[in-house]
PDB file of N, CA and C in Angstrom:
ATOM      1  N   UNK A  92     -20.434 154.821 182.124  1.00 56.00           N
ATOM      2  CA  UNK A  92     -20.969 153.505 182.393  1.00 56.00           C
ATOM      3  C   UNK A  92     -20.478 152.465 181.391  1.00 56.00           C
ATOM      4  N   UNK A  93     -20.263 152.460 180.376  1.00 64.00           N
ATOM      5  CA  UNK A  93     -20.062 151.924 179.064  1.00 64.00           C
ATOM      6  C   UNK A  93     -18.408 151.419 179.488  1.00 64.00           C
ATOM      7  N   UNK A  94     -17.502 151.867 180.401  1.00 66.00           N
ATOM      8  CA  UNK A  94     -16.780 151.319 180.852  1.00 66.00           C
ATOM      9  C   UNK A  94     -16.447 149.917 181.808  1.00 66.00           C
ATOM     10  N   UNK A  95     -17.176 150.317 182.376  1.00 76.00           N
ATOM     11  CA  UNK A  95     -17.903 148.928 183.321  1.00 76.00           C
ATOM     12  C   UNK A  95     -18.611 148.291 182.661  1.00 76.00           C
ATOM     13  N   UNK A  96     -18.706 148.096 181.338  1.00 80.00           N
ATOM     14  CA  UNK A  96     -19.170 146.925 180.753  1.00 80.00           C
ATOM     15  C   UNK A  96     -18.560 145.030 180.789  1.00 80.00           C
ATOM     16  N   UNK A  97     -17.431 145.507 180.647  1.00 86.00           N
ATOM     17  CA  UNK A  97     -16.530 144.378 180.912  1.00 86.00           C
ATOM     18  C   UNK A  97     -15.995 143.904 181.827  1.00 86.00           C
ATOM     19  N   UNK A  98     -16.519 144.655 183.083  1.00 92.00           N
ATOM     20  CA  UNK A  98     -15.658 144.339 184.411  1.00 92.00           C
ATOM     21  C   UNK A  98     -16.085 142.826 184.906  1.00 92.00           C
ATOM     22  N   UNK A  99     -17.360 142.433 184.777  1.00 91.00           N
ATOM     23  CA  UNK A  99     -17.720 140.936 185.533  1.00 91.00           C
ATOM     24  C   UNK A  99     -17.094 139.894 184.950  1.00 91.00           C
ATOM     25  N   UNK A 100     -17.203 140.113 183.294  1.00 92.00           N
ATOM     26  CA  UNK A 100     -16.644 138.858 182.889  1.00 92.00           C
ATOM     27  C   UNK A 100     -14.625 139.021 182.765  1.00 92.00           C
ATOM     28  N   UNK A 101     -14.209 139.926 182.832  1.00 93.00           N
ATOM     29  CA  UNK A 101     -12.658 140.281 183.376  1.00 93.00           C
ATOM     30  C   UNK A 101     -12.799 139.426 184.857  1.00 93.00           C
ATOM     31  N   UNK A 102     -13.401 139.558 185.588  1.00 93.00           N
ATOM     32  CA  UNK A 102     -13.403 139.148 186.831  1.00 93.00           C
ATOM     33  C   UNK A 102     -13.612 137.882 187.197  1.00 93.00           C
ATOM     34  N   UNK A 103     -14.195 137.298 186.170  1.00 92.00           N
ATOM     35  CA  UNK A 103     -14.426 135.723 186.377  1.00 92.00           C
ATOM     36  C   UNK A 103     -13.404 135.404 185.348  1.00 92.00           C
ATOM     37  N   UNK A 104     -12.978 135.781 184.565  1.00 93.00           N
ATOM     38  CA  UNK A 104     -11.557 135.456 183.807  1.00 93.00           C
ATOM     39  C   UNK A 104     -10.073 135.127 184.645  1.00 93.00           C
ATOM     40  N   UNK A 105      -9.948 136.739 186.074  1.00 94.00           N
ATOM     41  CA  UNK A 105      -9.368 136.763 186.253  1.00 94.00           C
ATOM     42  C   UNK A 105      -9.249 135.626 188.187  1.00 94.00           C
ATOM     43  N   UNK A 106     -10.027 135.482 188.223  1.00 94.00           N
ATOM     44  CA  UNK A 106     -10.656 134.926 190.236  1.00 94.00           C
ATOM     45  C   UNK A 106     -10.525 133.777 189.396  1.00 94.00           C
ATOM     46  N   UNK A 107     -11.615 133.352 189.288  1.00 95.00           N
ATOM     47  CA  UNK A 107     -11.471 131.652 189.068  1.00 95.00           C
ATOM     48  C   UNK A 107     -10.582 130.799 187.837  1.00 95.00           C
ATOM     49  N   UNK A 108     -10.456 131.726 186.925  1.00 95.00           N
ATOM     50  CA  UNK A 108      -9.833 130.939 185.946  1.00 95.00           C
ATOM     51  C   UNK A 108      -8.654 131.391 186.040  1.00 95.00           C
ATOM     52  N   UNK A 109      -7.913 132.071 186.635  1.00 95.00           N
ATOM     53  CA  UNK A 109      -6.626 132.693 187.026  1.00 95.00           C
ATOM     54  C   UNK A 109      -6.193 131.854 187.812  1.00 95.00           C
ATOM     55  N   UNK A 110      -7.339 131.133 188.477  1.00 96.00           N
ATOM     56  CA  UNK A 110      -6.999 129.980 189.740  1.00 96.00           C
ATOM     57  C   UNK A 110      -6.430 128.591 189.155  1.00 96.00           C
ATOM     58  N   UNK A 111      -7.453 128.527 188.206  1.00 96.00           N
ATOM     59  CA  UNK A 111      -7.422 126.967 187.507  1.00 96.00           C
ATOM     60  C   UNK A 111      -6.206 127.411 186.471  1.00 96.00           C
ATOM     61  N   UNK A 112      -5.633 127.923 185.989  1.00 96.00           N
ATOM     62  CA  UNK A 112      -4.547 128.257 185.023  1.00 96.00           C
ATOM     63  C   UNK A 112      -3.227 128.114 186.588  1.00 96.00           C
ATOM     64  N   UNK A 113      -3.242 128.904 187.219  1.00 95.00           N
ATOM     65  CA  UNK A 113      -2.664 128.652 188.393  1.00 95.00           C
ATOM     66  C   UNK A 113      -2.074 127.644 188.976  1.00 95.00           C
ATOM     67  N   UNK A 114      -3.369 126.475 189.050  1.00 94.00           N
ATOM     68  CA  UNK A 114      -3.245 125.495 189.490  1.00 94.00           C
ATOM     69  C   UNK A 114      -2.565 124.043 188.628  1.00 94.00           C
ATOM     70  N   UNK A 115      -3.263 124.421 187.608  1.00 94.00           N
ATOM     71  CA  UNK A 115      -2.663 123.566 186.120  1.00 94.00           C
ATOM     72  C   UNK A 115      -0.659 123.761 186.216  1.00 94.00           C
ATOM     73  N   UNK A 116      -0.607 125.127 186.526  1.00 93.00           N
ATOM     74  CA  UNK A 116       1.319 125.353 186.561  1.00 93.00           C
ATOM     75  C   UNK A 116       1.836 124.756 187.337  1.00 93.00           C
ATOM     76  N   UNK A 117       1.009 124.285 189.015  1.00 93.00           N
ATOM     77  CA  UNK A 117       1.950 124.300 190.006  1.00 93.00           C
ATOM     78  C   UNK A 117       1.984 122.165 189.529  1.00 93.00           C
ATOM     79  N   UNK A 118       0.576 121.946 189.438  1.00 92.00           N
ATOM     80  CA  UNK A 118       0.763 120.566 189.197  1.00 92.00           C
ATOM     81  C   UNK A 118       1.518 120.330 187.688  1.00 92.00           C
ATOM     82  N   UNK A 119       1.774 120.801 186.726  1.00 92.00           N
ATOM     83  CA  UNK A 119       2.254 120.106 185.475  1.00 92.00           C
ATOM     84  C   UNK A 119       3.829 120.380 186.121  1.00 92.00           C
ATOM     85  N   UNK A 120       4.034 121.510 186.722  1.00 90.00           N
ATOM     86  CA  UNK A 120       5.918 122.508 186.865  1.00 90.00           C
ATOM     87  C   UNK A 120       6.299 120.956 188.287  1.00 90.00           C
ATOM     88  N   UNK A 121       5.014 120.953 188.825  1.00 89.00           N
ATOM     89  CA  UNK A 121       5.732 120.007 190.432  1.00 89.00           C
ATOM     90  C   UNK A 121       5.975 118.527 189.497  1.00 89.00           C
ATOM     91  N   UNK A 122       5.424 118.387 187.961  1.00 90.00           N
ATOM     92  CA  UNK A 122       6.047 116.808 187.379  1.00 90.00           C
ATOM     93  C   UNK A 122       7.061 117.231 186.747  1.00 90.00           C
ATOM     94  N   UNK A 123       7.505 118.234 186.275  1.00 89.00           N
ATOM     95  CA  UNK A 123       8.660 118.153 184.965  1.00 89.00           C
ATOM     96  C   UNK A 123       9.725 118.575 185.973  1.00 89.00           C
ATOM     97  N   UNK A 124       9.486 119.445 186.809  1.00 90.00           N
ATOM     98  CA  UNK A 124      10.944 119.999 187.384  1.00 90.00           C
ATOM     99  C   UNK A 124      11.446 118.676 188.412  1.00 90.00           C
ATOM    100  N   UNK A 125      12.982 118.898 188.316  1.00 91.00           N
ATOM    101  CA  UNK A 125      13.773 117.595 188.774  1.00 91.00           C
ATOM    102  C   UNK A 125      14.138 117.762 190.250  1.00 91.00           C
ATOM    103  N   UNK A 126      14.605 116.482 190.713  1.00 89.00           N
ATOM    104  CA  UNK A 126      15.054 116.637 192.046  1.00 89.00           C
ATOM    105  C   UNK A 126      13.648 116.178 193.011  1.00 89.00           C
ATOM    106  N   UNK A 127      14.209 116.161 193.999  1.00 93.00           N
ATOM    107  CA  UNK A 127      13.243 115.284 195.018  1.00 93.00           C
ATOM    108  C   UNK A 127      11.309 115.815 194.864  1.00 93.00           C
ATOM    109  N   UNK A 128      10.389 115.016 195.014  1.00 92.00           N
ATOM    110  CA  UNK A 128       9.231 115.031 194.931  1.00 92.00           C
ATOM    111  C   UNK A 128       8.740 116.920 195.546  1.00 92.00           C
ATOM    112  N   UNK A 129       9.481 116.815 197.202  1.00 94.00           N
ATOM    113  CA  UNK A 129       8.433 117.506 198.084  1.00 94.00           C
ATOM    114  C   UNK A 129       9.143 118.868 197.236  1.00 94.00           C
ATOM    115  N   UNK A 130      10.386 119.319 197.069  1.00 94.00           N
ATOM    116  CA  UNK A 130      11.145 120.246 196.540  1.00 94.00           C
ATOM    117  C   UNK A 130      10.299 120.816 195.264  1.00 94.00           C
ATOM    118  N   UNK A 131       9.646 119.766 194.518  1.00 92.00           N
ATOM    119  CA  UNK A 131       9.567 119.846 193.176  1.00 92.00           C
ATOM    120  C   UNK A 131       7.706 120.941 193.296  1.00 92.00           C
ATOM    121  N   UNK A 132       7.152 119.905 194.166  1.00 93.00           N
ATOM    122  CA  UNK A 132       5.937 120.282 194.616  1.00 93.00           C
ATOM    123  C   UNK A 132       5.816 121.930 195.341  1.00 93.00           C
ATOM    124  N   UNK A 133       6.764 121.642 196.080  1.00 95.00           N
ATOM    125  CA  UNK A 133       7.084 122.976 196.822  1.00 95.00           C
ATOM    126  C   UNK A 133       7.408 124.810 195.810  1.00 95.00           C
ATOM    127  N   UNK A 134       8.079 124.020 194.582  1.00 94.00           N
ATOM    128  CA  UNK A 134       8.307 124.866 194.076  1.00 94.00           C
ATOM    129  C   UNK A 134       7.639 125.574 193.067  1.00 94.00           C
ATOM    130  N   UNK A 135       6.572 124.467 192.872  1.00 92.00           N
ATOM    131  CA  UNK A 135       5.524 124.274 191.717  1.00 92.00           C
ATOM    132  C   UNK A 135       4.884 125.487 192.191  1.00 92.00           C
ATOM    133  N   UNK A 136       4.620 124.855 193.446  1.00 94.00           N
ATOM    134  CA  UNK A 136       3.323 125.754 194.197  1.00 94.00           C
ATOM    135  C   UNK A 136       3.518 127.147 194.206  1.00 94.00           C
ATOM    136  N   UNK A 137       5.036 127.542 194.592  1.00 95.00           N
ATOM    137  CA  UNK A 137       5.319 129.038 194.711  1.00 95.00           C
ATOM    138  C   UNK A 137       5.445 129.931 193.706  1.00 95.00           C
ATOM    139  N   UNK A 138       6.092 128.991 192.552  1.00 94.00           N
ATOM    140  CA  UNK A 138       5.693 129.961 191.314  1.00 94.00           C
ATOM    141  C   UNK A 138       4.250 129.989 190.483  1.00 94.00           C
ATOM    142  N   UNK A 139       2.933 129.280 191.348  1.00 94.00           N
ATOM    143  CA  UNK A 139       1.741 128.983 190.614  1.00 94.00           C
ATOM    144  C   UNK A 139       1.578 130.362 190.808  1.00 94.00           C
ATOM    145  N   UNK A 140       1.993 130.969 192.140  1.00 95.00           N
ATOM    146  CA  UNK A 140       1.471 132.850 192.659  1.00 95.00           C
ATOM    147  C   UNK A 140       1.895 133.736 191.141  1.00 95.00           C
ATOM    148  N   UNK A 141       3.168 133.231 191.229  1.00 96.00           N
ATOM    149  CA  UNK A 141       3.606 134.542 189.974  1.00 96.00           C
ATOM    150  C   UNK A 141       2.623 134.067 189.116  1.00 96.00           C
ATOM    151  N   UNK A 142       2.230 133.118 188.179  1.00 96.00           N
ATOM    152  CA  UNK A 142       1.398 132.842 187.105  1.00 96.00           C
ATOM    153  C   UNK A 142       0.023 133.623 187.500  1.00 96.00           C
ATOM    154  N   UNK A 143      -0.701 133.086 188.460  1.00 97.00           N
ATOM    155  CA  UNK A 143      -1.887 133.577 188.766  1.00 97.00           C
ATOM    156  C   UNK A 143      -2.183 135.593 188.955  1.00 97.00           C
ATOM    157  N   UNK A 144      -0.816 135.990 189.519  1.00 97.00           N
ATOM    158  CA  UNK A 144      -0.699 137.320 189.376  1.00 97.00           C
ATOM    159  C   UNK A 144      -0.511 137.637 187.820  1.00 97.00           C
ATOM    160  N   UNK A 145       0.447 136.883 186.793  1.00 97.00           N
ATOM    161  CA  UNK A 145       0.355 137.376 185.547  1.00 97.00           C
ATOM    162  C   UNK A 145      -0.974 136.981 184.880  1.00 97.00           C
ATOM    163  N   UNK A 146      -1.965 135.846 185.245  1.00 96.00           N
ATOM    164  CA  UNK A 146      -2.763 135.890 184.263  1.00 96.00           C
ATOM    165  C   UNK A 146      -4.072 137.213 184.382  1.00 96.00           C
ATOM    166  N   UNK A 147      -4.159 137.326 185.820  1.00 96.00           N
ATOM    167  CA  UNK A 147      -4.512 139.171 186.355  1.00 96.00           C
ATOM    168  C   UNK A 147      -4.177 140.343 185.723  1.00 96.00           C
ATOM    169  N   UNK A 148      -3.110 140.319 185.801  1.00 97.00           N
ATOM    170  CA  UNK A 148      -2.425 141.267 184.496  1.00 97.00           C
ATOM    171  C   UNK A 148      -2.854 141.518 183.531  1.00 97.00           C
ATOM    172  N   UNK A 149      -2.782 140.138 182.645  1.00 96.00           N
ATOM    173  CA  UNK A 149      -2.884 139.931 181.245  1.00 96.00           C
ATOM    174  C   UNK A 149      -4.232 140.399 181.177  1.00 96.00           C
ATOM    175  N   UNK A 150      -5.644 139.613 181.796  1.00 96.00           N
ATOM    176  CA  UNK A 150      -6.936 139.925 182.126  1.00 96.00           C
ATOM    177  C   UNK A 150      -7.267 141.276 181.821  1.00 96.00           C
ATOM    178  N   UNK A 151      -6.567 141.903 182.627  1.00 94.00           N
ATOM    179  CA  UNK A 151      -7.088 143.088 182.403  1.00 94.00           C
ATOM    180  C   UNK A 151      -6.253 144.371 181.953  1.00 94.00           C
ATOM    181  N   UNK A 152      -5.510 143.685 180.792  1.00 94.00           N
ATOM    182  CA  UNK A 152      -4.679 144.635 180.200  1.00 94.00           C
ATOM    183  C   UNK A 152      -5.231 144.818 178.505  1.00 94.00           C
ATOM    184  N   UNK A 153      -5.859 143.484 178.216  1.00 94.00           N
ATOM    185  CA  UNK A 153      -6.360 143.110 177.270  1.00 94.00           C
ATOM    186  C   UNK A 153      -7.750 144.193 176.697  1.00 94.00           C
ATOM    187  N   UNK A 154      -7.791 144.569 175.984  1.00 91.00           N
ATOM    188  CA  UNK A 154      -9.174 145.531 175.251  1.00 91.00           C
ATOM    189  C   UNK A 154     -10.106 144.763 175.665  1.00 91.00           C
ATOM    190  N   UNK A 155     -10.513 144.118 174.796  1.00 92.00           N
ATOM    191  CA  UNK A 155     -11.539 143.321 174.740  1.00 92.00           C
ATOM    192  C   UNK A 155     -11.811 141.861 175.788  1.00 92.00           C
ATOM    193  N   UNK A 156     -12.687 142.093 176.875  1.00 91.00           N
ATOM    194  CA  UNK A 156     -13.488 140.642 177.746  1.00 91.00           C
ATOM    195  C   UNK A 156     -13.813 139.604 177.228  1.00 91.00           C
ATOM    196  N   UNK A 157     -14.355 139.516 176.066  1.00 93.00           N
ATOM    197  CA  UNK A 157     -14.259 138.026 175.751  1.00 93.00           C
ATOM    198  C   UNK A 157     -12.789 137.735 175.087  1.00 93.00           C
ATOM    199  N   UNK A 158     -11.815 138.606 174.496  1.00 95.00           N
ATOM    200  CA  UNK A 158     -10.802 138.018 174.113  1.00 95.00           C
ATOM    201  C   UNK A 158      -9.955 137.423 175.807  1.00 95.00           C
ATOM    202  N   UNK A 159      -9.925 138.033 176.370  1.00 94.00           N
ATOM    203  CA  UNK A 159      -9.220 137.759 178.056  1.00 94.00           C
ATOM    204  C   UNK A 159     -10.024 136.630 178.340  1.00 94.00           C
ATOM    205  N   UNK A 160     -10.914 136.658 178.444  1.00 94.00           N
ATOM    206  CA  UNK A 160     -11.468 134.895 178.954  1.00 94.00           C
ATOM    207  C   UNK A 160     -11.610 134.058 177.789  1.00 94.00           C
ATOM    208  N   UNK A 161     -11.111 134.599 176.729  1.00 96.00           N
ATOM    209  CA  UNK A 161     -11.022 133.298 175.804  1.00 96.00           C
ATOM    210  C   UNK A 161      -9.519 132.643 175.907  1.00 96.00           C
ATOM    211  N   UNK A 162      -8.384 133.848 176.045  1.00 96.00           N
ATOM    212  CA  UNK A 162      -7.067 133.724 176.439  1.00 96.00           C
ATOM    213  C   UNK A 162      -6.664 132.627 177.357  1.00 96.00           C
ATOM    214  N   UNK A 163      -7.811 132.879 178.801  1.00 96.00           N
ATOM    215  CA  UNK A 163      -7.464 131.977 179.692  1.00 96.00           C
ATOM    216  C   UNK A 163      -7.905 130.735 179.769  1.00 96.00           C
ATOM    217  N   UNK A 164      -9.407 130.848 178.823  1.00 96.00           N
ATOM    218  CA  UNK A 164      -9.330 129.096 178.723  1.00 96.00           C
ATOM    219  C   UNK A 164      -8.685 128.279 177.958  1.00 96.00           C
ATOM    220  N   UNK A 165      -8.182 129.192 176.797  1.00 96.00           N
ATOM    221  CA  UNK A 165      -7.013 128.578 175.842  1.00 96.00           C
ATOM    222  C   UNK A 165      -6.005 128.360 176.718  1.00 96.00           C
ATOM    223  N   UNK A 166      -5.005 129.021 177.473  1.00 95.00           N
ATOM    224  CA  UNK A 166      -3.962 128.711 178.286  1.00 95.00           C
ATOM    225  C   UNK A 166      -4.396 127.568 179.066  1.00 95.00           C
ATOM    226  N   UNK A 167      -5.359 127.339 179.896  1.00 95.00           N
ATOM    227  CA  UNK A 167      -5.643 126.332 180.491  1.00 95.00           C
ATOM    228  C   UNK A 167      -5.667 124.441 179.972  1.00 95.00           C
ATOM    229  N   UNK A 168      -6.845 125.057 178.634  1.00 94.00           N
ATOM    230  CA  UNK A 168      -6.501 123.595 177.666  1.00 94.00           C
ATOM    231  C   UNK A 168      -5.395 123.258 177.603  1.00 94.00           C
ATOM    232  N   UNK A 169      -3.930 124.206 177.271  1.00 94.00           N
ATOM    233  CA  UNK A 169      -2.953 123.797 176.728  1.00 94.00           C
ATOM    234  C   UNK A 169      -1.830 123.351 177.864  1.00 94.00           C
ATOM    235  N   UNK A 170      -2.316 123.544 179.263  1.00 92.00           N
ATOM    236  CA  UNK A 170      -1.393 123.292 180.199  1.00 92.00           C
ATOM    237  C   UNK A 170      -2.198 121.914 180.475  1.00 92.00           C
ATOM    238  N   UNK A 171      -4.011 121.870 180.557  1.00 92.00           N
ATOM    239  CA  UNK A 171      -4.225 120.730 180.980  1.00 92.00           C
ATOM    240  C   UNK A 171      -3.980 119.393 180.299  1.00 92.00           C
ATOM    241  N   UNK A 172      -3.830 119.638 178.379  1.00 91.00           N
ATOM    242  CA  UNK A 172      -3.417 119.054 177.711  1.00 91.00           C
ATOM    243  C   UNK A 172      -2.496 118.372 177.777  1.00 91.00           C
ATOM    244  N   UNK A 173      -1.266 119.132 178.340  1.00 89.00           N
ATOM    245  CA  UNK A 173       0.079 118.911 178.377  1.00 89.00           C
ATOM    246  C   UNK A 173       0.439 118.040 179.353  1.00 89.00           C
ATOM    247  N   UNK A 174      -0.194 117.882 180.631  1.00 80.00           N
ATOM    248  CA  UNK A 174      -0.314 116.703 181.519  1.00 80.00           C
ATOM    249  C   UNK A 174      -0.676 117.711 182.852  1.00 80.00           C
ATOM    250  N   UNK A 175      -1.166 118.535 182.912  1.00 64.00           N
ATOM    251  CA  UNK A 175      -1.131 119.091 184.071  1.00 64.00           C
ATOM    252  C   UNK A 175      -2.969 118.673 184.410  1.00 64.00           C
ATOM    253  N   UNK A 176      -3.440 117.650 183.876  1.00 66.00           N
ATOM    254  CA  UNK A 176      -4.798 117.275 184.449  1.00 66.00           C
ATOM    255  C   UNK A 176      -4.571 116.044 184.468  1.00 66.00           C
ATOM    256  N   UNK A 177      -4.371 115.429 185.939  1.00 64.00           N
ATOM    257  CA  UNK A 177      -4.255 113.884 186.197  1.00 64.00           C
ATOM    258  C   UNK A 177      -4.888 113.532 187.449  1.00 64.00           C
TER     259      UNK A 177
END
């Protein structure tokens, strides 16, 4: 049992904030990458999947649950920082 200790908060690390880390890539990657708007958007979006699958990964590769959801809200600040919250 003592294993399943960490599974809920891994899980809200990895569902919703996997989302918002996700989402932060496709909008900051659809402003910096060059070339036409819809291309840029388009492409944002498709590599937000790979991110959101690696921050899953990472989630739950990590020992320790609060270090994994501390991971992802740090990654998040630093993408929303960066301009990916407008």
């Amino acid at each position: 049992m003592t294993a399943m200790r960490g599974v809920p908060l891994r899980l809200l690390a990895a569902g919703p904030g996997g989302y918002v880390v996700a989402a932060l890539a496709a909008t900051l990657s659809a402003r910096l990458l060059p070339g036409p708007v819809v291309e840029a958007v388009l492409a944002g979006t498709m590599a937000s999947f790979l991110v959101w699958v690696a921050v899953v990964i990472r989630v739950f590769a990590v020992p320790e649950p609060h270090r994994a959801l501390a991971e992802v809200v740090v990654l998040a600040g630093v993408m929303a920082a960066a301009g990916g919250w407008r």
